[in-house]
Coordinates of C-alpha atoms in Angstrom, one line a residue:
Chain A
M29 CA 135.8 98.7 99.1
N30 CA 136.4 101.9 97.2
N31 CA 134.3 100.8 94.3
S32 CA 131.1 99.5 95.8
P33 CA 130.9 98.8 99.5
D34 CA 128.6 96.0 100.4
P35 CA 125.2 97.5 101.3
V36 CA 124.5 94.7 103.9
E37 CA 127.8 95.7 105.6
I38 CA 126.8 99.4 105.7
V39 CA 123.3 98.5 107.1
R40 CA 124.9 96.5 109.9
D41 CA 127.3 99.4 110.8
P42 CA 126.2 100.7 114.2
E43 CA 126.7 104.3 113.0
F44 CA 124.3 103.7 110.1
Q45 CA 121.8 102.0 112.3
N46 CA 122.0 104.9 114.7
L47 CA 121.4 107.4 111.9
A48 CA 118.5 105.5 110.5
R49 CA 116.9 105.0 113.9
R50 CA 117.1 108.6 114.8
K51 CA 115.7 109.7 111.5
N52 CA 112.9 107.2 111.6
S53 CA 111.9 108.2 115.1
L54 CA 111.8 111.9 114.3
S55 CA 109.9 111.3 111.1
L56 CA 107.4 109.1 112.9
T57 CA 107.0 111.5 115.9
L58 CA 106.4 114.5 113.6
S59 CA 104.1 112.6 111.4
L60 CA 102.0 111.4 114.4
L61 CA 101.9 115.0 115.7
M62 CA 100.6 116.2 112.3
F63 CA 98.1 113.4 112.0
G64 CA 97.0 114.0 115.6
A65 CA 96.5 117.8 115.1
Y66 CA 94.8 117.4 111.7
F67 CA 92.5 114.4 112.3
G68 CA 91.8 115.8 115.8
F69 CA 90.6 119.0 114.2
I70 CA 88.6 117.0 111.6
A71 CA 87.1 114.7 114.3
L72 CA 85.9 117.8 116.2
L73 CA 84.4 119.2 113.1
A74 CA 82.7 116.0 112.2
Y75 CA 81.6 114.6 115.6
A76 CA 81.7 117.5 118.1
P77 CA 81.2 120.8 116.1
D78 CA 79.7 122.5 119.1
I79 CA 83.2 122.9 120.6
L80 CA 84.3 124.7 117.4
R81 CA 81.1 126.7 117.4
A82 CA 82.0 128.4 120.7
R83 CA 82.4 132.2 120.3
A84 CA 85.9 133.6 120.2
G85 CA 85.4 137.3 120.0
A86 CA 83.2 138.0 117.0
A87 CA 84.5 134.8 115.3
T88 CA 84.1 131.2 116.4
L89 CA 86.8 129.0 118.0
G90 CA 87.0 127.0 114.8
I91 CA 88.7 129.8 113.0
P92 CA 91.8 130.2 115.2
I93 CA 92.0 126.4 115.5
G94 CA 91.9 125.9 111.7
I95 CA 94.5 128.6 111.1
G96 CA 96.5 127.1 114.0
V97 CA 96.7 123.7 112.2
I98 CA 98.2 125.5 109.2
I99 CA 100.8 127.2 111.4
F100 CA 101.5 124.0 113.3
A101 CA 102.2 122.2 110.0
W102 CA 104.7 124.8 109.1
I103 CA 106.4 124.7 112.4
L104 CA 106.8 120.9 112.2
T105 CA 108.4 121.1 108.7
G106 CA 110.7 123.8 110.1
I107 CA 111.8 121.5 113.0
Y108 CA 112.5 118.7 110.6
V109 CA 114.5 120.8 108.1
K110 CA 116.6 122.3 110.9
W111 CA 117.4 118.8 112.3
A112 CA 117.9 117.1 108.9
N113 CA 120.0 119.9 107.3
G114 CA 122.2 120.1 110.5
A115 CA 122.7 117.0 112.7
Y116 CA 121.4 114.4 110.2
D117 CA 123.5 115.6 107.2
A118 CA 126.6 115.7 109.5
M119 CA 125.9 112.0 110.4
V120 CA 125.4 111.1 106.7
A121 CA 128.7 112.8 105.8
R122 CA 130.5 110.9 108.6
V123 CA 129.1 107.5 107.5
R124 CA 129.9 108.2 103.9
G125 CA 133.4 109.4 104.7
V126 CA 134.2 106.3 106.7
R127 CA 132.8 104.1 104.0
G128 CA 135.6 104.5 101.5
N129 CA 135.5 108.1 100.2
R130 CA 132.3 107.8 98.4
Q131 CA 132.3 111.2 96.8
Chain B
M5 CA 77.9 148.8 91.8
N6 CA 78.9 148.8 88.1
T7 CA 81.5 146.2 87.4
Q8 CA 84.0 146.1 84.5
L9 CA 84.3 142.4 85.0
G10 CA 83.8 140.7 81.6
Q11 CA 84.9 143.7 79.7
L12 CA 88.3 143.7 78.0
S13 CA 90.3 146.1 80.1
P14 CA 93.5 147.6 78.7
V15 CA 95.3 147.0 82.0
A16 CA 94.4 143.3 82.0
I17 CA 95.6 143.0 78.4
A18 CA 98.8 144.9 79.1
F19 CA 99.7 142.7 82.2
F20 CA 98.7 139.6 80.3
L21 CA 100.8 140.4 77.3
A22 CA 103.8 141.3 79.6
F23 CA 103.4 137.9 81.3
I24 CA 103.3 136.0 77.9
G25 CA 106.2 138.0 76.6
V26 CA 108.5 137.3 79.6
T27 CA 107.5 133.6 79.8
L28 CA 108.1 133.1 76.1
A29 CA 111.5 134.8 76.3
I30 CA 112.4 132.5 79.2
T31 CA 111.2 129.5 77.1
Y32 CA 113.4 130.7 74.2
W33 CA 116.4 130.9 76.6
A34 CA 115.6 127.5 78.2
A35 CA 115.2 125.8 74.8
R36 CA 119.0 125.6 74.4
Q37 CA 119.2 123.8 77.8
S38 CA 116.4 121.3 77.1
K39 CA 118.1 118.8 74.9
T40 CA 119.0 115.9 77.2
T41 CA 116.5 113.8 79.2
A42 CA 118.0 115.2 82.5
Q43 CA 117.4 118.7 81.2
F44 CA 114.0 118.1 79.8
Y45 CA 112.5 116.3 82.8
A46 CA 114.5 117.8 85.6
A47 CA 116.1 121.1 84.5
G48 CA 119.4 119.3 84.9
G49 CA 119.0 119.2 88.7
G50 CA 120.1 122.8 88.8
I51 CA 117.2 124.5 90.6
S52 CA 117.9 125.7 94.1
G53 CA 115.9 124.7 97.1
F54 CA 114.3 128.1 97.5
Q55 CA 113.5 128.4 93.8
N56 CA 112.0 124.9 93.8
G57 CA 110.0 125.8 96.9
L58 CA 108.4 128.7 95.0
A59 CA 107.9 126.5 92.0
L60 CA 106.2 123.8 94.1
A61 CA 103.9 126.5 95.5
G62 CA 103.2 127.7 92.0
D63 CA 102.4 124.1 90.9
F64 CA 100.0 123.7 93.8
M65 CA 98.2 127.0 94.0
S66 CA 95.8 126.7 91.1
A67 CA 93.3 129.3 90.1
A68 CA 90.8 126.9 91.7
S69 CA 92.4 127.4 95.1
F70 CA 92.7 131.1 94.7
L71 CA 89.3 132.0 93.2
G72 CA 87.6 128.8 94.4
I73 CA 88.5 129.0 98.1
A74 CA 88.0 132.7 98.3
G75 CA 84.6 132.2 96.7
L76 CA 83.8 129.2 99.0
V77 CA 84.5 131.3 102.1
A78 CA 82.5 134.3 100.7
T79 CA 79.3 132.2 100.2
G80 CA 79.9 129.0 102.3
G81 CA 82.1 130.4 105.1
Y82 CA 84.0 127.8 107.0
D83 CA 83.9 125.2 104.1
G84 CA 86.7 127.2 102.5
L85 CA 88.9 126.8 105.6
I86 CA 88.3 123.0 105.6
Y87 CA 89.8 122.8 102.1
S88 CA 92.7 125.2 103.0
V89 CA 93.8 123.2 106.0
G90 CA 93.4 119.9 104.1
Y91 CA 95.4 121.0 101.1
L92 CA 98.2 122.3 103.4
V93 CA 98.7 119.4 105.8
G94 CA 99.8 117.1 102.9
W95 CA 103.1 119.0 102.8
P96 CA 104.5 117.8 106.1
V97 CA 103.6 114.2 105.0
V98 CA 105.6 114.8 101.8
M99 CA 108.4 116.1 103.9
F100 CA 108.6 113.4 106.6
L101 CA 107.8 110.3 104.5
I102 CA 108.4 110.9 100.8
A103 CA 110.7 113.7 99.7
E104 CA 114.1 112.3 100.5
P105 CA 113.7 108.7 99.5
L106 CA 112.0 110.0 96.3
R107 CA 115.0 112.3 95.6
N108 CA 117.6 109.7 96.5
L109 CA 116.1 106.7 94.7
G110 CA 114.4 108.0 91.6
K111 CA 115.5 109.6 88.5
Y112 CA 112.6 111.6 86.9
T113 CA 109.3 110.1 88.1
F114 CA 107.9 108.5 91.2
A115 CA 107.5 105.2 89.2
D116 CA 111.3 105.0 89.3
V117 CA 111.1 104.7 93.1
V118 CA 108.4 102.1 93.2
A119 CA 110.3 100.1 90.5
Y120 CA 113.7 100.5 92.2
R121 CA 113.9 96.9 93.3
L122 CA 110.7 95.5 91.9
R123 CA 110.2 94.3 88.3
Q124 CA 110.4 97.3 85.9
K125 CA 107.8 96.5 83.3
P126 CA 104.6 95.7 85.3
I127 CA 105.4 98.4 87.9
K128 CA 106.1 101.2 85.5
T129 CA 103.1 100.3 83.3
M130 CA 100.7 100.5 86.3
A131 CA 102.4 103.6 87.9
A132 CA 102.3 105.4 84.6
I133 CA 98.6 104.6 84.3
G134 CA 98.0 106.0 87.8
S135 CA 100.0 109.2 86.9
I136 CA 98.2 109.7 83.6
V137 CA 94.8 109.3 85.1
T138 CA 95.6 111.7 87.9
V139 CA 97.0 114.2 85.4
I140 CA 94.1 114.0 83.0
F141 CA 91.4 114.5 85.7
Y142 CA 93.3 117.4 87.2
L143 CA 94.0 118.8 83.7
T144 CA 90.4 118.6 82.6
A145 CA 89.2 120.5 85.8
Q146 CA 91.8 123.2 85.1
M147 CA 90.9 123.5 81.4
V148 CA 87.2 123.8 82.0
G149 CA 87.9 126.3 84.8
A150 CA 90.2 128.2 82.5
G151 CA 87.7 128.4 79.7
T152 CA 84.9 129.6 82.1
L153 CA 87.1 132.1 83.9
I154 CA 88.7 133.6 80.8
K155 CA 85.2 133.9 79.3
L156 CA 84.0 135.8 82.4
M157 CA 87.1 138.0 82.8
F158 CA 88.1 138.8 79.3
N159 CA 84.9 138.1 77.4
L160 CA 86.7 135.7 75.1
E161 CA 84.8 132.7 73.7
Y162 CA 85.2 129.6 75.7
E163 CA 86.7 127.6 72.8
T164 CA 89.1 130.4 71.8
A165 CA 90.3 130.6 75.4
L166 CA 90.9 126.8 75.6
I167 CA 92.9 126.8 72.4
A168 CA 95.0 129.8 73.5
V169 CA 95.8 128.1 76.8
G170 CA 96.6 124.8 74.9
F171 CA 99.0 126.5 72.5
L172 CA 100.8 128.5 75.2
M173 CA 101.1 125.5 77.5
I174 CA 102.5 123.3 74.8
A175 CA 105.0 126.0 73.8
Y176 CA 106.4 126.3 77.3
V177 CA 106.8 122.5 77.8
L178 CA 107.7 121.5 74.3
F179 CA 110.5 124.0 73.8
G180 CA 111.5 124.9 77.4
G181 CA 111.0 121.6 79.2
M182 CA 111.3 121.6 83.0
L183 CA 113.5 124.7 83.1
A184 CA 111.0 126.9 81.4
T185 CA 108.1 125.3 83.3
T186 CA 109.9 125.9 86.6
W187 CA 110.4 129.6 85.9
V188 CA 106.8 130.0 84.7
Q189 CA 105.8 128.5 88.1
I190 CA 108.1 130.9 90.0
I191 CA 106.9 134.0 88.2
K192 CA 103.3 133.0 88.6
A193 CA 103.8 132.1 92.4
V194 CA 105.3 135.6 93.0
L195 CA 102.5 137.3 91.1
L196 CA 99.8 135.3 92.8
I197 CA 101.1 135.8 96.3
G198 CA 101.8 139.4 95.6
G199 CA 98.3 140.0 94.2
A200 CA 96.7 138.2 97.1
T201 CA 98.8 140.1 99.6
L202 CA 97.9 143.4 98.1
L203 CA 94.2 142.5 98.1
T204 CA 94.4 141.4 101.8
V205 CA 96.1 144.6 102.7
L206 CA 93.3 146.6 101.1
V207 CA 90.7 144.4 103.0
M208 CA 92.4 144.8 106.3
N209 CA 92.8 148.6 105.7
R210 CA 89.1 148.8 105.2
F211 CA 88.5 147.0 108.5
G212 CA 90.9 149.1 110.6
W213 CA 93.6 146.3 110.5
S214 CA 91.6 144.2 112.9
Y215 CA 90.3 140.7 112.3
G216 CA 87.9 141.5 115.2
N217 CA 86.3 144.2 113.1
L218 CA 86.2 142.0 110.0
F219 CA 84.5 139.1 111.9
S220 CA 82.1 141.5 113.5
A221 CA 81.1 142.8 110.1
V222 CA 80.6 139.2 108.9
R223 CA 78.5 138.4 111.9
A224 CA 76.3 141.4 111.2
L225 CA 75.4 140.0 107.7
P226 CA 71.9 138.4 107.4
N227 CA 73.7 134.9 107.0
G228 CA 76.6 136.0 109.1
A229 CA 76.2 133.4 111.9
N230 CA 76.2 130.6 109.3
L231 CA 79.3 131.9 107.6
L232 CA 81.2 131.7 110.8
D233 CA 79.8 128.3 111.9
P234 CA 82.2 125.4 111.5
G235 CA 79.4 122.8 111.8
Q236 CA 77.5 123.9 108.7
Y237 CA 79.7 122.2 106.1
K238 CA 78.3 121.4 102.6
V239 CA 81.4 119.8 101.3
A240 CA 80.5 116.3 102.7
T241 CA 77.3 114.4 103.2
S242 CA 78.0 113.0 106.7
P243 CA 80.7 113.2 109.4
L244 CA 82.3 110.0 108.0
D245 CA 82.3 111.6 104.5
L246 CA 84.1 114.6 106.0
V247 CA 86.8 112.4 107.4
S248 CA 87.1 110.7 104.0
L249 CA 87.5 114.1 102.3
S250 CA 90.2 115.1 104.7
V251 CA 92.1 111.8 104.1
G252 CA 92.0 112.5 100.4
L253 CA 93.2 116.0 100.7
M254 CA 96.1 115.1 103.0
F255 CA 97.5 112.1 101.3
G256 CA 96.6 113.2 97.7
T257 CA 99.3 115.8 97.8
A258 CA 101.8 113.0 98.4
G259 CA 100.7 111.2 95.3
L260 CA 100.4 114.1 92.7
P261 CA 102.9 113.3 89.9
H262 CA 103.6 116.9 89.0
I263 CA 104.5 117.7 92.6
L264 CA 106.6 114.6 93.1
M265 CA 108.5 115.2 89.9
R266 CA 109.7 118.6 91.1
F267 CA 112.0 116.9 93.7
Y268 CA 114.3 115.8 90.8
T269 CA 115.0 119.4 89.8
V270 CA 117.1 120.1 92.9
P271 CA 120.7 118.9 93.3
D272 CA 120.3 116.8 96.6
A273 CA 118.1 115.8 99.5
R274 CA 119.1 118.9 101.4
A275 CA 117.7 121.2 98.8
A276 CA 114.6 118.9 98.5
R277 CA 113.9 119.4 102.2
K278 CA 114.4 123.2 102.0
S279 CA 112.1 123.4 99.1
V280 CA 109.2 121.7 101.0
F281 CA 109.7 124.1 103.9
V282 CA 109.6 127.1 101.6
A283 CA 106.6 125.7 99.7
T284 CA 104.7 125.0 103.0
G285 CA 105.4 128.5 104.2
F286 CA 104.2 130.2 101.0
I287 CA 101.2 128.0 100.6
G288 CA 100.1 128.3 104.2
F289 CA 100.5 132.1 104.0
F290 CA 98.5 132.2 100.7
Y291 CA 95.6 130.2 102.3
I292 CA 95.4 132.6 105.2
L293 CA 95.2 135.4 102.6
T294 CA 92.5 133.7 100.6
F295 CA 90.5 133.1 103.7
T296 CA 90.7 136.8 104.7
I297 CA 89.8 137.8 101.1
G298 CA 86.8 135.5 101.2
Y299 CA 85.4 137.0 104.4
G300 CA 86.2 140.5 103.0
A301 CA 84.2 139.6 99.9
A302 CA 81.3 138.3 102.0
V303 CA 80.9 141.7 103.6
L304 CA 81.8 144.0 100.7
V305 CA 80.5 142.3 97.6
A306 CA 76.8 142.4 97.1
P307 CA 75.4 138.9 97.3
Q308 CA 73.5 139.1 94.0
Y309 CA 76.9 139.4 92.2
L310 CA 78.1 136.1 93.7
A311 CA 74.9 134.2 92.7
K312 CA 75.1 131.6 90.0
P313 CA 75.3 133.2 86.5
A314 CA 71.9 133.3 84.8
P315 CA 70.5 135.4 82.0
G316 CA 69.0 138.6 83.2
T317 CA 70.7 138.5 86.6
P318 CA 73.9 140.3 87.7
G319 CA 75.4 137.0 89.1
F320 CA 78.9 136.0 88.2
G321 CA 79.2 132.9 90.5
N322 CA 81.1 132.7 93.7
N323 CA 84.4 132.1 91.9
M324 CA 84.4 135.8 91.1
A325 CA 84.4 136.9 94.7
A326 CA 88.1 137.8 94.7
P327 CA 88.1 139.8 91.4
L328 CA 84.9 141.7 92.3
L329 CA 86.4 142.5 95.7
A330 CA 89.6 143.7 94.0
E331 CA 87.6 146.1 91.8
I332 CA 85.7 147.5 94.8
L333 CA 88.9 148.1 96.7
G334 CA 91.4 148.8 94.0
G335 CA 89.4 149.9 91.0
G336 CA 89.5 148.7 87.3
P337 CA 93.3 148.5 87.1
F338 CA 93.6 146.1 90.1
L339 CA 90.8 144.0 88.6
G340 CA 92.8 143.9 85.4
F341 CA 95.9 142.9 87.2
L342 CA 94.2 140.1 89.1
S343 CA 92.5 138.8 86.0
A344 CA 95.9 138.6 84.3
V345 CA 97.3 136.8 87.4
A346 CA 94.5 134.3 87.3
F347 CA 95.2 133.5 83.6
A348 CA 98.9 133.1 84.4
T349 CA 98.0 130.8 87.2
I350 CA 96.0 128.5 85.0
L351 CA 98.7 128.5 82.4
A352 CA 101.4 127.6 84.8
V353 CA 99.5 124.7 86.5
V354 CA 98.5 123.1 83.2
A355 CA 102.1 123.3 82.0
G356 CA 103.3 121.5 85.1
L357 CA 100.6 118.9 84.7
T358 CA 101.3 118.3 81.0
L359 CA 105.1 117.9 81.7
A360 CA 104.3 115.3 84.4
G361 CA 101.9 113.4 82.1
A362 CA 104.4 113.5 79.2
S363 CA 107.1 112.1 81.5
A364 CA 105.0 109.2 82.5
L365 CA 104.4 108.4 78.8
S366 CA 108.0 108.8 77.6
H367 CA 110.1 108.0 80.7
D368 CA 108.0 105.2 82.3
I369 CA 106.1 103.7 79.3
Y370 CA 108.5 104.3 76.3
A371 CA 111.9 104.1 78.0
G372 CA 111.0 101.9 80.9
V373 CA 108.5 99.4 79.4
I374 CA 108.9 99.4 75.6
K375 CA 112.7 99.9 75.6
G376 CA 113.4 98.0 78.8
G377 CA 115.4 100.9 80.2
Q378 CA 117.8 101.0 77.2
S379 CA 116.4 103.9 75.2
D380 CA 118.5 106.4 73.2
E381 CA 118.4 109.8 74.9
K382 CA 117.6 111.8 71.8
T383 CA 114.7 109.5 70.9
E384 CA 113.4 109.6 74.5
V385 CA 113.3 113.4 74.4
R386 CA 111.6 113.3 71.1
V387 CA 109.0 110.9 72.5
A388 CA 108.5 113.2 75.5
K389 CA 107.9 116.1 73.1
M390 CA 105.4 114.1 71.0
A391 CA 103.6 113.1 74.3
T392 CA 103.5 116.8 75.3
I393 CA 101.7 117.7 72.0
G394 CA 99.4 114.8 72.4
L395 CA 98.5 115.6 76.0
G396 CA 98.0 119.3 75.1
I397 CA 95.4 118.2 72.4
V398 CA 93.8 115.8 74.9
A399 CA 93.5 118.6 77.4
V400 CA 91.8 121.0 75.0
L401 CA 89.4 118.2 73.8
M402 CA 88.5 117.3 77.4
G403 CA 87.9 120.9 78.1
L404 CA 85.5 121.1 75.1
L405 CA 83.8 117.8 76.0
F406 CA 83.2 118.6 79.7
K407 CA 82.3 122.3 79.0
T408 CA 78.8 122.1 80.6
V409 CA 79.6 119.7 83.4
N410 CA 80.4 120.9 86.9
V411 CA 84.0 119.8 87.2
A412 CA 84.6 120.7 90.8
F413 CA 84.5 116.9 91.6
M414 CA 87.3 116.3 89.2
V415 CA 89.9 118.0 91.4
G416 CA 88.6 115.9 94.3
L417 CA 88.8 112.8 92.1
A418 CA 92.4 113.6 91.1
F419 CA 93.3 113.9 94.8
A420 CA 91.5 110.7 95.6
V421 CA 93.2 108.8 92.8
A422 CA 96.6 110.2 93.8
A423 CA 96.0 109.2 97.4
S424 CA 94.8 105.7 96.5
A425 CA 96.7 104.6 93.4
N426 CA 100.0 106.4 93.8
F427 CA 100.7 107.1 97.5
P428 CA 100.3 103.7 99.1
A429 CA 102.5 101.8 96.6
L430 CA 105.1 104.5 96.8
L431 CA 105.2 104.5 100.6
M432 CA 105.2 100.7 100.9
S433 CA 108.0 100.3 98.4
I434 CA 110.2 102.7 100.4
L435 CA 109.5 101.2 103.8
W436 CA 108.7 97.5 103.5
K437 CA 111.3 94.9 102.6
K438 CA 108.7 92.2 101.8
F439 CA 106.7 94.3 99.4
T440 CA 106.5 92.5 96.1
T441 CA 105.9 93.3 92.5
Q442 CA 102.5 91.6 92.6
G443 CA 101.6 93.5 95.7
A444 CA 102.5 96.8 94.2
V445 CA 100.6 96.3 91.0
A446 CA 97.6 95.0 92.8
S447 CA 97.7 98.0 95.2
M448 CA 97.9 100.5 92.5
A449 CA 95.2 98.9 90.4
V450 CA 92.8 98.5 93.3
G451 CA 93.4 102.0 94.5
L452 CA 92.8 103.5 91.1
F453 CA 89.8 101.4 90.2
S454 CA 88.0 101.7 93.6
A455 CA 88.5 105.5 93.7
V456 CA 87.0 106.0 90.3
L457 CA 84.2 103.5 90.8
L458 CA 83.2 104.9 94.2
I459 CA 83.0 108.4 92.8
V460 CA 80.9 107.3 89.8
L461 CA 78.5 105.6 92.2
S462 CA 78.4 108.7 94.5
P463 CA 76.0 111.6 94.5
T464 CA 78.6 113.8 92.7
V465 CA 78.5 111.8 89.5
W466 CA 75.3 109.6 89.9
T467 CA 73.0 112.5 90.6
D468 CA 74.8 115.7 89.5
V469 CA 76.4 114.4 86.3
F470 CA 74.2 111.5 85.1
H471 CA 71.0 113.0 86.6
F472 CA 69.8 109.6 87.7
T473 CA 66.8 110.0 89.9
S474 CA 67.5 106.8 92.0
T475 CA 69.4 107.1 95.3
P476 CA 73.2 106.9 94.6
P477 CA 74.5 103.5 95.5
V478 CA 77.3 105.1 97.5
P479 CA 76.2 107.9 99.9
M480 CA 79.7 109.4 100.3
K481 CA 81.0 112.1 98.0
N482 CA 84.6 111.5 98.9
P483 CA 86.0 108.0 98.3
A484 CA 89.6 108.3 99.6
L485 CA 89.0 106.8 103.1
I486 CA 87.8 103.6 101.5
S487 CA 89.9 103.5 98.4
M488 CA 93.2 104.3 100.1
S489 CA 92.6 101.8 102.8
L490 CA 91.8 99.1 100.2
A491 CA 95.0 100.0 98.3
F492 CA 97.1 99.5 101.5
L493 CA 95.3 96.4 102.4
T494 CA 95.6 94.9 98.9
G495 CA 99.3 95.7 98.7
W496 CA 99.9 94.1 102.2
I497 CA 97.9 90.9 101.6
V498 CA 99.1 90.2 98.1
S499 CA 102.7 90.8 99.2
L500 CA 102.2 88.3 102.1
V501 CA 101.1 85.5 99.8
T502 CA 103.7 86.2 97.1
R503 CA 107.5 86.3 97.4
D504 CA 110.0 88.5 95.5
I505 CA 113.5 87.2 96.6
E506 CA 115.4 89.6 94.3
A507 CA 113.5 92.6 95.7
E508 CA 114.2 91.5 99.3
E509 CA 117.9 91.0 98.5
R510 CA 118.1 94.5 97.1
F511 CA 116.4 96.2 100.1
E512 CA 119.6 96.9 101.9
E513 CA 121.0 98.6 98.9
Q514 CA 117.8 100.7 98.6
M515 CA 118.0 101.5 102.3
V516 CA 121.6 102.8 102.1
R517 CA 120.8 104.9 99.1
S518 CA 117.6 106.2 100.6
Y519 CA 119.3 107.4 103.8
L520 CA 122.7 108.4 102.5
G521 CA 121.9 109.5 99.0
A522 CA 123.5 108.3 95.8
D523 CA 126.9 109.1 94.6
K524 CA 126.9 112.0 92.2
A525 CA 128.6 109.9 89.6
T526 CA 126.1 107.1 90.1
I527 CA 123.2 109.5 89.6
A528 CA 124.7 110.9 86.4
S529 CA 125.3 107.5 84.8
H530 CA 122.4 105.6 86.4

């Protein structure tokens, strides 16, 4: 077991499954949020530009919304890094530790 | 206004020589650490997350995005923001779907990941073709841009400028490998963000530190309402074409070989994640700067200077919006500084691209296909270096060949090919157990071929390059929506009708490694 643990066995391990499931669900949620924000913005631009044409001060509403998508993207990557470099890496270390000192 | 643009300024030359001096010194230092394949392709995996984040930003922020987007905002208004947003939102996709599996499964190129459990030779051949086509389109656009810019800024002959860029770029990559290329990117990113920040500070200072004042001044221009109107885009021919453009921009980033390659320069997945976060932050900040600079130039730079260059007119083209603005607000020395920064930017991007292209030739084709993964390390590095020289020469020749052609579409084409040929196969190989070798090869081939064909039949090439008078067969300028969908569909259907038992059996192994990372010892000897 020290040399090469059977990958099928690791994949069946509930702890590994938990780790994979949590990671997949966060990646998927954040991706969908990003797609929603970006393609929502593009759909408005393409099919309902009047909404973005509305005045916002001297500018138009499209300007803060466009900048907002950029900032939103940055926040999402921040959330992911914070989770992955904390909770997720701890789970990885635990599974790797149990699985026969794989360092 | 009397501009010094196009005159050789001592300040520009001094900054430029300082940049060349420092980067060549780094190359000399890096040369001793660029002997093995791990060092040449991946800087020995010793770059930190923050450093790689800056280098990713450096690789991504081309002169086209600095001068081009500022110019697009200055003369086209909202169009510039469409590009800025589209270029940025690819980064979260890279982070959530690609970065960690890429880091954990591959060695030096994204083809390593696609080929992880599929058959090496057909996959690596096709993936290398996708990489090289992407790199050559991107490189050609950069080279033509470089020649034109340097001619405008330094009054150097177009041909001389191209050869100078070619020589310097080959020197960085050939002698310094990934380590020198990384540091060239970092220095360039710091200079570019610093220069753009300073220019933005000067703009905001002129407008009383208020975006309200800036937009009021834009609105007061004769074409002001149009510049602020999101619905007036010229970057697409129809709403559907706009959606297609946005698909290409978003997913193209996740298929650019020179970006994907950078994830092998960091020690682990943790550093890879951090580097995407840092890159997203810097690139987003930079796009907000270029947007401000663009609107500032719309107000402060007289429109005749932004008109297309023509004999007897003062026009420099809208690409010169940022440098002209710099001269108005900061005088000749600041113009000189920004000109040198633009040159440095071009050099860094072409170096990164050349290294990625050379790796596809030496690591994927030579070591993976010709030698069946059994290459001698010294020979592989030598092949990589020969490929570097070859690609450098190709880049200069492409620049000379396409001198008079409007190459803006080539960057779009590079993104469309990356999104269609590279990204779908990469994603499916990571996620889908029943993905087969045949499915992957078919997906990459269809993605590549359809993206190129659709753009040749579109108004950008049919009308603007070939000057055919007939209606272009494809009305859309941006192929990615169709070509990327075709690539996913092909990969899915072909995989359903074929079976790759060995690939399925190795999926668990791939999964474990993708989530948990490889052992350090395994990475070193793999």
